[in-house]
Amino acid sequence: MSILDKAKELSNRVADKTVEFSSDEVIASTIIKAVEKQEKVNAILKARGSNYRIGSLNLGMGIPPSVTFGIWRLSDTGAEESSKVETMVKKGPIAE
């Protein structure tokens, strides 16, 4: 098998994996697992008195697929995650 044949075979396998990952079922499972991880880590951070939480998730459909967690700092008043975006907007450089 020539080097070009091997490269073609490899690119076909990558294309197959990309199509496989983009199935609705796989995406839904990935989201569920990522959210479960987010909730577990946030519970640990809260129990330890941390002022930080995982506030956002990004799912990358590349090769390899990726999940990225965004870390948010809670306000100094102890407000929970649900008001964090509002706090960030009020304290941001544009709003000042």
GROMACS .gro file of C-alpha atoms in nm, residues 10-96:
model
   87
   10LEU     CA    1  -0.685   0.769   0.722
   11SER     CA    2  -0.883   1.066   0.589
   12ASN     CA    3  -1.181   0.836   0.523
   13ARG     CA    4  -1.167   0.711   0.883
   14VAL     CA    5  -1.154   1.068   1.013
   15ALA     CA    6  -1.452   1.164   0.797
   16ASP     CA    7  -1.645   0.862   0.928
   17LYS     CA    8  -1.571   0.958   1.289
   18THR     CA    9  -1.682   1.316   1.224
   19VAL     CA   10  -2.015   1.198   1.084
   20GLU     CA   11  -2.048   0.952   1.374
   21PHE     CA   12  -1.986   1.228   1.631
   22SER     CA   13  -2.236   1.462   1.471
   23SER     CA   14  -2.526   1.223   1.525
   24ASP     CA   15  -2.797   1.372   1.744
   25GLU     CA   16  -2.778   1.085   1.992
   26VAL     CA   17  -2.401   1.125   2.048
   27ILE     CA   18  -2.429   1.502   2.084
   28ALA     CA   19  -2.712   1.467   2.337
   29SER     CA   20  -2.511   1.212   2.539
   30THR     CA   21  -2.206   1.440   2.536
   31ILE     CA   22  -2.411   1.735   2.659
   32ILE     CA   23  -2.567   1.527   2.938
   33LYS     CA   24  -2.226   1.405   3.057
   34ALA     CA   25  -2.077   1.756   3.046
   35VAL     CA   26  -2.367   1.905   3.243
   36GLU     CA   27  -2.343   1.627   3.503
   37LYS     CA   28  -1.971   1.706   3.541
   38GLN     CA   29  -2.051   2.077   3.572
   39GLU     CA   30  -2.304   2.014   3.849
   40LYS     CA   31  -2.070   1.784   4.044
   41VAL     CA   32  -1.776   2.027   4.024
   42ASN     CA   33  -1.996   2.324   4.118
   43ALA     CA   34  -2.124   2.135   4.424
   44ILE     CA   35  -1.765   2.065   4.533
   45LEU     CA   36  -1.665   2.429   4.477
   46LYS     CA   37  -1.966   2.551   4.677
   47ALA     CA   38  -1.894   2.306   4.962
   48ARG     CA   39  -1.535   2.431   4.979
   49GLY     CA   40  -1.651   2.792   4.995
   50SER     CA   41  -1.504   2.884   4.658
   51ASN     CA   42  -1.620   3.200   4.488
   52TYR     CA   43  -1.596   3.033   4.144
   53ARG     CA   44  -1.831   2.813   3.943
   54ILE     CA   45  -1.843   2.653   3.602
   55GLY     CA   46  -2.081   2.890   3.431
   56SER     CA   47  -2.071   2.788   3.067
   57LEU     CA   48  -2.009   2.488   2.845
   58ASN     CA   49  -1.891   2.482   2.485
   59LEU     CA   50  -1.906   2.170   2.271
   60GLY     CA   51  -1.648   2.158   1.992
   61MET     CA   52  -1.736   1.947   1.691
   62GLY     CA   53  -1.376   1.919   1.571
   63ILE     CA   54  -1.131   1.634   1.562
   64PRO     CA   55  -1.098   1.539   1.838
   65PRO     CA   56  -1.430   1.658   1.980
   66SER     CA   57  -1.396   1.876   2.288
   67VAL     CA   58  -1.590   2.013   2.581
   68THR     CA   59  -1.472   2.345   2.726
   69PHE     CA   60  -1.584   2.476   3.063
   70GLY     CA   61  -1.605   2.850   3.131
   71ILE     CA   62  -1.524   2.957   3.486
   72TRP     CA   63  -1.720   3.244   3.641
   73ARG     CA   64  -1.654   3.431   3.962
   74LEU     CA   65  -1.952   3.491   4.187
   75SER     CA   66  -2.018   3.843   4.305
   76ASP     CA   67  -1.864   3.949   4.635
   77THR     CA   68  -2.212   3.967   4.786
   78GLY     CA   69  -2.246   3.589   4.754
   79ALA     CA   70  -2.500   3.596   4.472
   80GLU     CA   71  -2.545   3.260   4.304
   81GLU     CA   72  -2.469   3.169   3.943
   82SER     CA   73  -2.809   3.276   3.810
   83SER     CA   74  -2.733   3.643   3.878
   84LYS     CA   75  -2.370   3.627   3.771
   85VAL     CA   76  -2.427   3.753   3.417
   86GLU     CA   77  -2.618   4.051   3.551
   87THR     CA   78  -2.338   4.127   3.799
   88MET     CA   79  -2.075   4.098   3.526
   89VAL     CA   80  -2.262   4.346   3.305
   90LYS     CA   81  -2.299   4.601   3.585
   91LYS     CA   82  -1.931   4.584   3.679
   92GLY     CA   83  -1.790   4.552   3.327
   93PRO     CA   84  -1.569   4.823   3.173
   94ILE     CA   85  -1.835   4.919   2.917
   95ALA     CA   86  -2.100   4.988   3.184
   96GLU     CA   87  -1.870   5.208   3.395
   0.00000   0.00000   0.00000
